mmCIF file of C-alpha atoms in Angstrom:
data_model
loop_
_atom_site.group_PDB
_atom_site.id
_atom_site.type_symbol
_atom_site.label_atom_id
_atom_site.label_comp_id
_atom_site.label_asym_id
_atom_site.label_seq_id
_atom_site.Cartn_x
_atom_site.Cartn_y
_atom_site.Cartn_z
ATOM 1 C CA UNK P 1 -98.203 144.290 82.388
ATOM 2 C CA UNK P 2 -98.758 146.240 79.138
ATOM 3 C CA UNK P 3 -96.207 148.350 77.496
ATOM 4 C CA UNK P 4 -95.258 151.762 78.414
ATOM 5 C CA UNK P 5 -95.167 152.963 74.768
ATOM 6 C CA UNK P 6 -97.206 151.804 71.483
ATOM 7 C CA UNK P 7 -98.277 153.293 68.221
ATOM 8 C CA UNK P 8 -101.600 152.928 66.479
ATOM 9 C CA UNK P 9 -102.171 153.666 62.905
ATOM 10 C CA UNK P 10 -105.573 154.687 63.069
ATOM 11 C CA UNK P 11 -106.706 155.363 60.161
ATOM 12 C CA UNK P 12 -105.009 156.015 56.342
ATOM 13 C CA UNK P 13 -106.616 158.787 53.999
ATOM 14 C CA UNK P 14 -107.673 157.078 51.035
ATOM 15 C CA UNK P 15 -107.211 160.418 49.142
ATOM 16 C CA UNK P 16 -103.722 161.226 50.422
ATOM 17 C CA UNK P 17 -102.133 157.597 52.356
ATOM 18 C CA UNK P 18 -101.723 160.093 55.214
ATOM 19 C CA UNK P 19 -101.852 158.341 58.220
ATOM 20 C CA UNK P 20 -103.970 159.165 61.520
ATOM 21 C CA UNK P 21 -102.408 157.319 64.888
ATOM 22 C CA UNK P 22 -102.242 157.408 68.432
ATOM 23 C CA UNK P 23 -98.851 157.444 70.297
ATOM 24 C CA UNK P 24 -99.356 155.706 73.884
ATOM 25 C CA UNK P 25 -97.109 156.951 76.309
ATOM 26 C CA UNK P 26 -97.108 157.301 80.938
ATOM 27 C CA UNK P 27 -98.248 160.596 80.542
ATOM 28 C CA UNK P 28 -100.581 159.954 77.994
ATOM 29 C CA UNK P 29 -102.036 159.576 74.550
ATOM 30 C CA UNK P 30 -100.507 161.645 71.683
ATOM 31 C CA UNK P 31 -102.361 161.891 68.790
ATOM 32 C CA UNK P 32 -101.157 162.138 65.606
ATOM 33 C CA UNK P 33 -99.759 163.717 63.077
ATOM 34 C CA UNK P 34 -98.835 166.158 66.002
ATOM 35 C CA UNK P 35 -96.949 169.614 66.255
ATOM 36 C CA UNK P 36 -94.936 170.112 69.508
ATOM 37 C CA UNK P 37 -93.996 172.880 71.361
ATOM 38 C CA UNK P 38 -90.768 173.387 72.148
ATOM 39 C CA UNK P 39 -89.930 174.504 76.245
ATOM 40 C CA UNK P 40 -85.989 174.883 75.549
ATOM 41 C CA UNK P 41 -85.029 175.486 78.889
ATOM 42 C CA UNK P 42 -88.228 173.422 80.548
ATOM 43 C CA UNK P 43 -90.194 176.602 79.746
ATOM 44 C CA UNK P 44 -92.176 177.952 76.665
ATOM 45 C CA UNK P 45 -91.182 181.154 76.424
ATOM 46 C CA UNK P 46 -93.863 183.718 77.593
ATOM 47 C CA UNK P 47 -96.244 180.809 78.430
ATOM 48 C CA UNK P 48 -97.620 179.067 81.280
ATOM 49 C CA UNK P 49 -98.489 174.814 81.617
ATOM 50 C CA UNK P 50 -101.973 175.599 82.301
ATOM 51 C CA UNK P 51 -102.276 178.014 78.876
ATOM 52 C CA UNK P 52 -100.215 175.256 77.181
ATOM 53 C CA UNK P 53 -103.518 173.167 78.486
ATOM 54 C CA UNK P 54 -106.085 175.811 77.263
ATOM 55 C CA UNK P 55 -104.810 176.114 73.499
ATOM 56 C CA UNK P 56 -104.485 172.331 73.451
ATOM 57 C CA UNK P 57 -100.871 171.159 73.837
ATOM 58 C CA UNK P 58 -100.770 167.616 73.844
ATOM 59 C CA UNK P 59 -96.808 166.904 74.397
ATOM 60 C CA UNK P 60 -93.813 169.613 75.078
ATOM 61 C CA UNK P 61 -90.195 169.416 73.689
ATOM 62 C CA UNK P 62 -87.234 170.192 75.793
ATOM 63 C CA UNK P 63 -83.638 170.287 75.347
ATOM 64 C CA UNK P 64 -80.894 168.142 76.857
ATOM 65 C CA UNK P 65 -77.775 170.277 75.601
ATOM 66 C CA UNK P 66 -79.392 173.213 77.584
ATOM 67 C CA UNK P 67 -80.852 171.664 80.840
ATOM 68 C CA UNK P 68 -77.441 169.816 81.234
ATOM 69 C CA UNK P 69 -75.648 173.312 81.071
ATOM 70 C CA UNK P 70 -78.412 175.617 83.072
ATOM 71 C CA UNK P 71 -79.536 173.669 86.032
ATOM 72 C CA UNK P 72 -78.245 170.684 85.175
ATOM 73 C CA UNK P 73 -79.869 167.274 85.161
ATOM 74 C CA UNK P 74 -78.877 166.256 88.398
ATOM 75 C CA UNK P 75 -81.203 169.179 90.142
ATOM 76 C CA UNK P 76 -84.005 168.254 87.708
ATOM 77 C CA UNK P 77 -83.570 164.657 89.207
ATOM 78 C CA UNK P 78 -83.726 165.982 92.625
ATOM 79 C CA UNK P 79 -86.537 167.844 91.775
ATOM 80 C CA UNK P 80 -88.675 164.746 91.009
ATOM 81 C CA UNK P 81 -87.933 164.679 87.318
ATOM 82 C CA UNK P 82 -88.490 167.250 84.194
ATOM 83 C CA UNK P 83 -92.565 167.085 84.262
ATOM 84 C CA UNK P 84 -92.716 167.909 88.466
ATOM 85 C CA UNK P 85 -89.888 170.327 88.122
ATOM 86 C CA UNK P 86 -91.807 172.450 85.174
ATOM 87 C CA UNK P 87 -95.259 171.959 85.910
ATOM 88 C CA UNK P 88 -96.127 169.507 83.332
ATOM 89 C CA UNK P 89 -98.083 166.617 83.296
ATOM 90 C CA UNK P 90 -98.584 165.640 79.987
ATOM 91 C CA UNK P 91 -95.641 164.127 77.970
ATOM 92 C CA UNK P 92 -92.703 165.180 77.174
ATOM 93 C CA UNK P 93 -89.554 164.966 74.355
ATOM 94 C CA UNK P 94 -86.185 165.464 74.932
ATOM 95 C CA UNK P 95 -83.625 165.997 72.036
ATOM 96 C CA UNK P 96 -80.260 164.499 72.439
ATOM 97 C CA UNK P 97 -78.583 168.061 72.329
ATOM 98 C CA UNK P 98 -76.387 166.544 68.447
ATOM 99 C CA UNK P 99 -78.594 169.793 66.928
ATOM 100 C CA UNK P 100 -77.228 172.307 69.577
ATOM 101 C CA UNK P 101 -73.887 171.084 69.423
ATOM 102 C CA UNK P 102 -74.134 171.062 65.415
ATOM 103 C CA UNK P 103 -75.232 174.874 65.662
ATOM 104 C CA UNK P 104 -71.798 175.255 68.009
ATOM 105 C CA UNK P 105 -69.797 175.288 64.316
ATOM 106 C CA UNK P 106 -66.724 177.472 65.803
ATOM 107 C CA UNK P 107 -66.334 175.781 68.945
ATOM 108 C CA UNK P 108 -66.867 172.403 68.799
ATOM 109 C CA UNK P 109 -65.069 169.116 67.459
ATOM 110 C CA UNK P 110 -66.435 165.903 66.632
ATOM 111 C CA UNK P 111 -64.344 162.490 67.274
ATOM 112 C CA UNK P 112 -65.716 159.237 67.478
ATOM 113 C CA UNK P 113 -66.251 159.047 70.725
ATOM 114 C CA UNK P 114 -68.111 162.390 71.407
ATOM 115 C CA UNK P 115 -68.201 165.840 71.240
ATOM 116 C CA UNK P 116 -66.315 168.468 73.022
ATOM 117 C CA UNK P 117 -67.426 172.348 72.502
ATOM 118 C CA UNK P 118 -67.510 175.335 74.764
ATOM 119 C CA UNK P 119 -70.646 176.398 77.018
ATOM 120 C CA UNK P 120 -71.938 179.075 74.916
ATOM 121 C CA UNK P 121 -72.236 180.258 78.756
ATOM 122 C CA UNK P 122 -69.604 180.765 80.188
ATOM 123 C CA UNK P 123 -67.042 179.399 77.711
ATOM 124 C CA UNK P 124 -66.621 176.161 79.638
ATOM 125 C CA UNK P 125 -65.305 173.063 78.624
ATOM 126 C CA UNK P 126 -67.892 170.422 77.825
ATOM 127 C CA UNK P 127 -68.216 166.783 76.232
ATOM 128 C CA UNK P 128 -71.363 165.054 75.162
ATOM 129 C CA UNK P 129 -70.989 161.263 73.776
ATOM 130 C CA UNK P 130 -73.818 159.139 73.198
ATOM 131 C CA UNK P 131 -73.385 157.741 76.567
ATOM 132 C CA UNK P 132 -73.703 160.714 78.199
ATOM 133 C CA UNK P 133 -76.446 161.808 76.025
ATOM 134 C CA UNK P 134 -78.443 159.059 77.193
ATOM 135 C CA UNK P 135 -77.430 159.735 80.649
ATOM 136 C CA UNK P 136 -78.417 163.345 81.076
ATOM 137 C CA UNK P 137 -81.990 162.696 79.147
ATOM 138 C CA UNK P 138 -82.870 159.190 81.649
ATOM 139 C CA UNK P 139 -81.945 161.978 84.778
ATOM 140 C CA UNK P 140 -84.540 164.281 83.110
ATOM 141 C CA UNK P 141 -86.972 161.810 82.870
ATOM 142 C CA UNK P 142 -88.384 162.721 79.714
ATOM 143 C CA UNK P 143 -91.173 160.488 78.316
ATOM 144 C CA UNK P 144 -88.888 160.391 74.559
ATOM 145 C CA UNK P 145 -85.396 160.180 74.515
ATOM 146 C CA UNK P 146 -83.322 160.925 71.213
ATOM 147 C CA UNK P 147 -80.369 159.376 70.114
ATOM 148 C CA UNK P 148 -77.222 161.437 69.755
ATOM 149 C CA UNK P 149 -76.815 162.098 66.280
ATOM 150 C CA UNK P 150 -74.162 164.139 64.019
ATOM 151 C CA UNK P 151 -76.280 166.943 62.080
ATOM 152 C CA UNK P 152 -74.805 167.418 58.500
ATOM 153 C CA UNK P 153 -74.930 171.404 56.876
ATOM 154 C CA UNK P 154 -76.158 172.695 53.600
ATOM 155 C CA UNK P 155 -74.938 172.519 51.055
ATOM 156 C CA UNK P 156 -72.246 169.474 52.104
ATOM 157 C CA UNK P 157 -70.730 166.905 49.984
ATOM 158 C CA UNK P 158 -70.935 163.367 49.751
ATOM 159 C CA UNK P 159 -67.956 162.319 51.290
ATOM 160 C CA UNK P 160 -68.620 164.670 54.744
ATOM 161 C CA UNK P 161 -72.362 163.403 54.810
ATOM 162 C CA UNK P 162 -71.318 159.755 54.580
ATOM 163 C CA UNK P 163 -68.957 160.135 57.028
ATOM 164 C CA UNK P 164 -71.057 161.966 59.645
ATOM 165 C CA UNK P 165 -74.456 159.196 58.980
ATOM 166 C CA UNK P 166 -72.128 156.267 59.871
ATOM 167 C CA UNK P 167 -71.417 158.337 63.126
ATOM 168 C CA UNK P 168 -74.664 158.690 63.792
ATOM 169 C CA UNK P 169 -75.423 154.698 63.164
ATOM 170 C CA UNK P 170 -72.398 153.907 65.401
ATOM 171 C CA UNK P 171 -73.771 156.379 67.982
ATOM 172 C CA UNK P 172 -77.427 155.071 67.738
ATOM 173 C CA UNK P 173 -76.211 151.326 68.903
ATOM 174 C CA UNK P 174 -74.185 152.638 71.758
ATOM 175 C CA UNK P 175 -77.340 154.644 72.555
ATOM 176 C CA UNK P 176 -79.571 152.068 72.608
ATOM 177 C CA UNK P 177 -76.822 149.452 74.791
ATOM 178 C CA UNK P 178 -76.377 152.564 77.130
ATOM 179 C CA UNK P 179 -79.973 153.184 77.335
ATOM 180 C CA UNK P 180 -82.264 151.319 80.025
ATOM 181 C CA UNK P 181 -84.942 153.215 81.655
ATOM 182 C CA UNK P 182 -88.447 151.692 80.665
ATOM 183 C CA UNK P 183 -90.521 154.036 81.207
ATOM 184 C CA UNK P 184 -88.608 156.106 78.739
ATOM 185 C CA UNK P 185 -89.200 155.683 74.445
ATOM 186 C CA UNK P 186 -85.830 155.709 72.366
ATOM 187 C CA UNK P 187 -86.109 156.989 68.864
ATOM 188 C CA UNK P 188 -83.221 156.898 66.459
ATOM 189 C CA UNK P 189 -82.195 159.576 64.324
ATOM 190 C CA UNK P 190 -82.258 159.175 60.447
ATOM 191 C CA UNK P 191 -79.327 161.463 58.661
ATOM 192 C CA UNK P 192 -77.836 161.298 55.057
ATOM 193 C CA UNK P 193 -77.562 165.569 54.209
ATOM 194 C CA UNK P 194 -79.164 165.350 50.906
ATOM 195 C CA UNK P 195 -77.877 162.203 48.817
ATOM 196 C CA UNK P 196 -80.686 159.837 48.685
ATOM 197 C CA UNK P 197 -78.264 156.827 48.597
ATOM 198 C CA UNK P 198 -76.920 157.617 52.219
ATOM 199 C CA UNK P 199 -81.022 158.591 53.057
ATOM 200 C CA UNK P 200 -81.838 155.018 52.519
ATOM 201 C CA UNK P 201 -78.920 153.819 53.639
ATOM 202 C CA UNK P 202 -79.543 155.580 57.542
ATOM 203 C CA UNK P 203 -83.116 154.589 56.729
ATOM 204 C CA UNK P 204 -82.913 151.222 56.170
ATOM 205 C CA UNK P 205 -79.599 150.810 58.862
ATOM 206 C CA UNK P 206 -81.986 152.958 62.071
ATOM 207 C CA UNK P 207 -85.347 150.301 60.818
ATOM 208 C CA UNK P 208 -83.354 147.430 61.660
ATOM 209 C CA UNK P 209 -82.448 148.579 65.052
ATOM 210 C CA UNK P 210 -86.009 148.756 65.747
ATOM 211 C CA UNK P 211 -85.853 151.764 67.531
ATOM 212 C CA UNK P 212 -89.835 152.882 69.454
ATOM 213 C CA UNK P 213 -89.870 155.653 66.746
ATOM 214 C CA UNK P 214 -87.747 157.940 64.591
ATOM 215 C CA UNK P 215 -86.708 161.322 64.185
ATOM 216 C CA UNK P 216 -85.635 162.721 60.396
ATOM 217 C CA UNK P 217 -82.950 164.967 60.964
ATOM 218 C CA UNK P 218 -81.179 167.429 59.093
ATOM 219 C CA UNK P 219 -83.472 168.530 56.737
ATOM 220 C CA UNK P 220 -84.999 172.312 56.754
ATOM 221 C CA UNK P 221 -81.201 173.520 57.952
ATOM 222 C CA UNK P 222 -81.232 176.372 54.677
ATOM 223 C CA UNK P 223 -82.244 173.840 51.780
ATOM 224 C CA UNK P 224 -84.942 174.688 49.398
ATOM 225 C CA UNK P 225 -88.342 173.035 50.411
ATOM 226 C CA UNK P 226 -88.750 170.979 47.538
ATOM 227 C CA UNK P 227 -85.412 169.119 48.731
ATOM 228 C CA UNK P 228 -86.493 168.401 52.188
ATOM 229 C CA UNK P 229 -90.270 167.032 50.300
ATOM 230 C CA UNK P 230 -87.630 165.024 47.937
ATOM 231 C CA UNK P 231 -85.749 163.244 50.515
ATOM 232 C CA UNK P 232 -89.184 162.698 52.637
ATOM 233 C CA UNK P 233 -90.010 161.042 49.546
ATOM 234 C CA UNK P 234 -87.425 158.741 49.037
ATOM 235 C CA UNK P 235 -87.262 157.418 52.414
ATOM 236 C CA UNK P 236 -90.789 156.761 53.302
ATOM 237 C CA UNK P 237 -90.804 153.175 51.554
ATOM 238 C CA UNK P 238 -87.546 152.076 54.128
ATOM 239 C CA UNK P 239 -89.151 153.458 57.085
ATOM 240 C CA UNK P 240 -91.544 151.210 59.629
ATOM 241 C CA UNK P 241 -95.073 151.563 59.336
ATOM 242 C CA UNK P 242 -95.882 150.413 62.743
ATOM 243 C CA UNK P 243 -93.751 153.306 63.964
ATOM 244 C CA UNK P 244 -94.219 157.293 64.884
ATOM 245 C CA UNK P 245 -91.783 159.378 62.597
ATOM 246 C CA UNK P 246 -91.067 162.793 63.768
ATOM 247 C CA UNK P 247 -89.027 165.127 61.294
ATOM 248 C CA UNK P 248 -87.491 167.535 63.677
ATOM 249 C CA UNK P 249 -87.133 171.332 63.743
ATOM 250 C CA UNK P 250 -90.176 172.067 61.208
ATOM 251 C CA UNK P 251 -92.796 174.344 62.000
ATOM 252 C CA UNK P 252 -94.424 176.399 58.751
ATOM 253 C CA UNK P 253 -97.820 175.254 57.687
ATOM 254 C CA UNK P 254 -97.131 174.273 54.374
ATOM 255 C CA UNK P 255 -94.489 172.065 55.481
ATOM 256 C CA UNK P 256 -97.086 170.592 58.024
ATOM 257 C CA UNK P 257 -99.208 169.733 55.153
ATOM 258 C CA UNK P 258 -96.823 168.527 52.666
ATOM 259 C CA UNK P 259 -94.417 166.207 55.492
ATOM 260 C CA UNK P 260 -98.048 164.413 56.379
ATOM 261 C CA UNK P 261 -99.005 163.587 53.043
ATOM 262 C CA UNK P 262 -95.213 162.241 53.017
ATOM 263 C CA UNK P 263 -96.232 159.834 56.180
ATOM 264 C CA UNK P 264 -94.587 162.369 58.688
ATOM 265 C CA UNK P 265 -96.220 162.150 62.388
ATOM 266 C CA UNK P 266 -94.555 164.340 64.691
ATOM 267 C CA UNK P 267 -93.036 168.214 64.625
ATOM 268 C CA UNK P 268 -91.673 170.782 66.664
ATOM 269 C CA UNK P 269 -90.289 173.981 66.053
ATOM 270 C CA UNK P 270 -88.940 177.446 67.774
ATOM 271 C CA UNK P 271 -90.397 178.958 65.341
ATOM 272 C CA UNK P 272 -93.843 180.079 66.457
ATOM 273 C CA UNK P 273 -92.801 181.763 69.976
ATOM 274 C CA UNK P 274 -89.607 182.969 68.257
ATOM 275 C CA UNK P 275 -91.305 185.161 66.012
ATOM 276 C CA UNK P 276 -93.862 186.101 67.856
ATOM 277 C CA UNK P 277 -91.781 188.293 70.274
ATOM 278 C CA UNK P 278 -90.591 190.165 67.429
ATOM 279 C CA UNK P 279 -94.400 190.962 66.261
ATOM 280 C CA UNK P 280 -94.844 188.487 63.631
ATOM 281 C CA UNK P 281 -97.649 186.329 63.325
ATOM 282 C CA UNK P 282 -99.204 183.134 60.984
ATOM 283 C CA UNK P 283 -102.699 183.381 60.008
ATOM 284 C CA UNK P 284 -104.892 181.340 57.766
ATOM 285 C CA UNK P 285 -104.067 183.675 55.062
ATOM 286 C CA UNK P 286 -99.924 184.364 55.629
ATOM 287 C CA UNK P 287 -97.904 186.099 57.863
ATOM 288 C CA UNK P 288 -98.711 189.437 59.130
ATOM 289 C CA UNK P 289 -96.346 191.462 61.007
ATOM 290 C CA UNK P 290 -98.737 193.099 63.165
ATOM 291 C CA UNK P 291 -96.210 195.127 65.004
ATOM 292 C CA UNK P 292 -96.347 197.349 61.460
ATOM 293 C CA UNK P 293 -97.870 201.016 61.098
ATOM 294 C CA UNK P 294 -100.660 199.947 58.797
ATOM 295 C CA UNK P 295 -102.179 197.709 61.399
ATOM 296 C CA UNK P 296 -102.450 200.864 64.011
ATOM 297 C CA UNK P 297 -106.201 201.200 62.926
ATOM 298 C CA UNK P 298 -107.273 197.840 62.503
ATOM 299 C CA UNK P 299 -109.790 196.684 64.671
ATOM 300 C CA UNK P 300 -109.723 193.034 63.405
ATOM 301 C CA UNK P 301 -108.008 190.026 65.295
ATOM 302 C CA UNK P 302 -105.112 188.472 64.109
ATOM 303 C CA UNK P 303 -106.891 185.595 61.852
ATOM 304 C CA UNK P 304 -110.904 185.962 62.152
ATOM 305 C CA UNK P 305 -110.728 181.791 61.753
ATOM 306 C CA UNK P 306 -109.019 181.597 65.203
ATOM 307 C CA UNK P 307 -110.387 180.851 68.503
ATOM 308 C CA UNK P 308 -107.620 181.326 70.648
ATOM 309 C CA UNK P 309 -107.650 183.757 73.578
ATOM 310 C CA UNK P 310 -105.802 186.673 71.846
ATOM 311 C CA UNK P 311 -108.212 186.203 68.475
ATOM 312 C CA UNK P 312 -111.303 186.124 70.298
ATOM 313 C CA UNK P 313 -110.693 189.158 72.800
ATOM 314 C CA UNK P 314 -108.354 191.682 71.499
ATOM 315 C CA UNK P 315 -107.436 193.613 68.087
ATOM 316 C CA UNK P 316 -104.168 194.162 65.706
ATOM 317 C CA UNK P 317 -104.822 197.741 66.923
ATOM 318 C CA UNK P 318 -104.207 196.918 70.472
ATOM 319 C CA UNK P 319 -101.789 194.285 69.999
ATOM 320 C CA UNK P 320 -99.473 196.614 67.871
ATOM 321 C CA UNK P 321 -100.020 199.474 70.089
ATOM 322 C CA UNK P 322 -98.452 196.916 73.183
ATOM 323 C CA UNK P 323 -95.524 196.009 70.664
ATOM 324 C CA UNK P 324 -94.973 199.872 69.983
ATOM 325 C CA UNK P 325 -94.896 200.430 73.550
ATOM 326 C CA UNK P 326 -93.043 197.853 74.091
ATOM 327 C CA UNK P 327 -95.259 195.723 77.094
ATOM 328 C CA UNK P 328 -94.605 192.248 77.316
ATOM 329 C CA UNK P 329 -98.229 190.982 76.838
ATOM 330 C CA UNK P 330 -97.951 191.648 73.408
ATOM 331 C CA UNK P 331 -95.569 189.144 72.799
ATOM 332 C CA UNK P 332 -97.118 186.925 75.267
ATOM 333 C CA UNK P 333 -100.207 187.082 72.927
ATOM 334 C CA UNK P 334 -98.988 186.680 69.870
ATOM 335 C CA UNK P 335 -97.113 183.735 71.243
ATOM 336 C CA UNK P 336 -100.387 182.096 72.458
ATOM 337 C CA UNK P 337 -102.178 182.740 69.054
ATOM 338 C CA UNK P 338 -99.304 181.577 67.391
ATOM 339 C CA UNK P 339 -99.102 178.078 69.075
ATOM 340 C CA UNK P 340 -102.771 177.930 68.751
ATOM 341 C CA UNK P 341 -102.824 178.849 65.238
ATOM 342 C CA UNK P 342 -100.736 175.532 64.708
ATOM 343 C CA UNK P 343 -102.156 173.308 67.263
ATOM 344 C CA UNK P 344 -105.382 174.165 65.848
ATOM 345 C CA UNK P 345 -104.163 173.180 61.881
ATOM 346 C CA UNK P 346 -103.156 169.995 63.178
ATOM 347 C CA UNK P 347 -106.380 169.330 64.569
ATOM 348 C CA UNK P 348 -108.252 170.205 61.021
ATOM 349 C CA UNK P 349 -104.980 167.440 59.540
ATOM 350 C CA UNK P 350 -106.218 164.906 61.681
ATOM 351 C CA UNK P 351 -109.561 165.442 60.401
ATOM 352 C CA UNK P 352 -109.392 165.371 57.323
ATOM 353 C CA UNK P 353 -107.226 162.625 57.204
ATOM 354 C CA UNK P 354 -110.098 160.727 59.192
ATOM 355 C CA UNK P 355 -112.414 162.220 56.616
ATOM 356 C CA UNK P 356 -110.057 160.792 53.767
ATOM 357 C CA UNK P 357 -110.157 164.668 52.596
ATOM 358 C CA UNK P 358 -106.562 165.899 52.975
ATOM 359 C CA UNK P 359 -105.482 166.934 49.384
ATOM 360 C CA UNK P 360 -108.816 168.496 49.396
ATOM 361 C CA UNK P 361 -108.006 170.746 52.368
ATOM 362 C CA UNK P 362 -104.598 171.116 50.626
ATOM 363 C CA UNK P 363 -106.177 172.549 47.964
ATOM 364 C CA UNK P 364 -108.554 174.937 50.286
ATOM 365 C CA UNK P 365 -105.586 175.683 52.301
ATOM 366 C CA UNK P 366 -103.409 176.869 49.387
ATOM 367 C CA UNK P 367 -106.080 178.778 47.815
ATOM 368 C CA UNK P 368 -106.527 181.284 51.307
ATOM 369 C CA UNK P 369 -102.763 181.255 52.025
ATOM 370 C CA UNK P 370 -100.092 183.661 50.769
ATOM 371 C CA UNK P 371 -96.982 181.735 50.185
ATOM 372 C CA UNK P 372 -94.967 185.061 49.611
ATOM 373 C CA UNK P 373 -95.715 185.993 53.402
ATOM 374 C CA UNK P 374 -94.681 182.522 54.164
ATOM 375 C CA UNK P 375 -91.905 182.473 56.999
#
């Protein structure tokens, strides 16, 4: 009987030593380097699974922190599982909810054995341990599970950061003793704030508990770019080449470019559905904010190099005019160009990483795209 899961390195760019690679999974192939959608609440916002098919999707992120509030996994599990109970065949990610509760500053507190914080609900008690991480993602069925992981702030000092990686190592090997479903990945979570000691450390400390894959976490949380490209940097030598590395909660196109020439393989982001139901968009030259006054006579698309569905059939014109009157297809398209805008990128990575061209189409890319109407 094969294995459920395996990674392929493909192919490495000679120009860039970015790598190409297939993730194997039960609800299929991923290829990679891959951006992933995030369904928070087992639901893109303003999308459908079969238009998550059209522009291309390949694998959907959910979260654990919010399906265990709102319905909770058990009803998911009665349901068949997360992909029967949203619609989705393909694969799926689950994050171990350590983000979410990180984000739950005022109302949480962190001990060694878990985390307690209010329902930002209903004000509810709640706990979440690695334990019960683990639990709550192997009821949702999810084709990647996360560790639970502590998620350190900028700025932070040394002292906080080393003290919240060793939770997260301690809480990674209770993770993966708690964790037992096989047709389910694992991936540990690499921490360390900004010190690249404690990076290397956590890199070097998850390799040998040869986790399926791993996650980089708490990088873009407010730090200049450059810092996150630093730390990518200093932990790529430490990190297994014969496994997928996903550096979670990053979803600009420079940062796309820059975290794959770095050896990164996996993204996700709120990003691209967030702002577009608030009339922002990302084209190939920068953002436009199409919801503006100058765009009420412009008869263009939103990027002429796009072949989505909103691109190839309607106007800025008539895409602001629905955001002015405020109709909810015009957030519903900008959300489908916007997924397919970065789908679509990652698609032209892959290939020129098979075409050993990457810092080439770095170049290109830079030389169309307005980094002062970056997001």
């Amino acid at each position: 009987m094969s294995k459920p899961f395996s990674y392929e390195v493909k192919h490495i760019c000679k120009q860039s030593g970015a790598r190409l690679g297939v993730l194997h999974t039960p609800h299929g192939d991923i290829p990679t380097p891959i951006y992933m959608p995030v369904g928070t609440s087992a639901c893109v916002k303003a999308m459908t699974p079969r238009e998550m098919k059209e522009i291309g999707t390949k694998i959907l992120l959910s979260n654990t922190y919010h399906l265990h509030l709102r319905p909770g996994e058990a009803l998911v599990k009665e349901a068949g599982g997360l992909h029967k109970f949203m619609g989705w065949d393909g694969p799926i990610l689950t994050d171990s909810g350590g983000f979410q509760v990180f984000s739950l500053a005022g109302i949480r507190k962190i001990k060694e054995e878990g985390v307690t914080f209010q329902s930002h609900l209903d004000g509810s008690r709640q706990f979440i341990g690695p334990e019960e991480s683990m639990d709550i993602q192997q009821a949702l069925g999810s084709d990647i599970a996360m560790a639970f992981d502590v998620c350190s702030p900028y700025p932070c000092d040394w002292e906080t950061a080393k003290k919240n990686m060793e939770i997260t190592h301690r809480w990674a090997e209770r993770c993966k003793q708690h964790h037992t479903r096989e047709d389910q990945a694992l991936f540990g979570i690499v921490q360390g704030a900004f010190y690249k000691d404690l990076r290397i450390e956590s890199a070097k400390a998850l390799s040998d508990m040869d986790f399926i894959g791993y996650g980089i976490g708490g990088l873009s949380v407010g730090e200049p770019k450059p810092i996150m490209y630093e730390m990518l940097d200093e932990i790529r030598p430490y990190m297994p080449e014969n496994k997928p590395r996903y550096l979670m909660g990053v979803g600009t196109p420079d940062c796309f470019i820059e975290a794959v020439i770095r050896g990164v393989d996996m993204f996700d982001c709120v990003l691209a559905t967030r702002i577009a139901r608030n009339g922002s968009v990302m084209t190939s030259k920068g953002r436009v904010v199409v919801k503006n006054g100058k765009y009420a006579h412009d008869f263009s698309p939103l990027d002429d190099q796009c072949d989505c569905y909103a691109c190839q059939n309607f106007t800025r014109a008539y895409i602001r005019h629905l955001f002015n009157a405020k109709e909810i297809t015009g957030g519903r398209l900008a959300s489908i160009h916007n997924l397919r805008f970065l789908i679509h990128m990652m698609e032209e990575i892959r290939e020129a990483i098979a075409n050993d061209s990457l810092l080439d189409y770095r170049k290109e890319f830079y030389e169309r795209y307005d980094l002062t109407k970056n997001f």
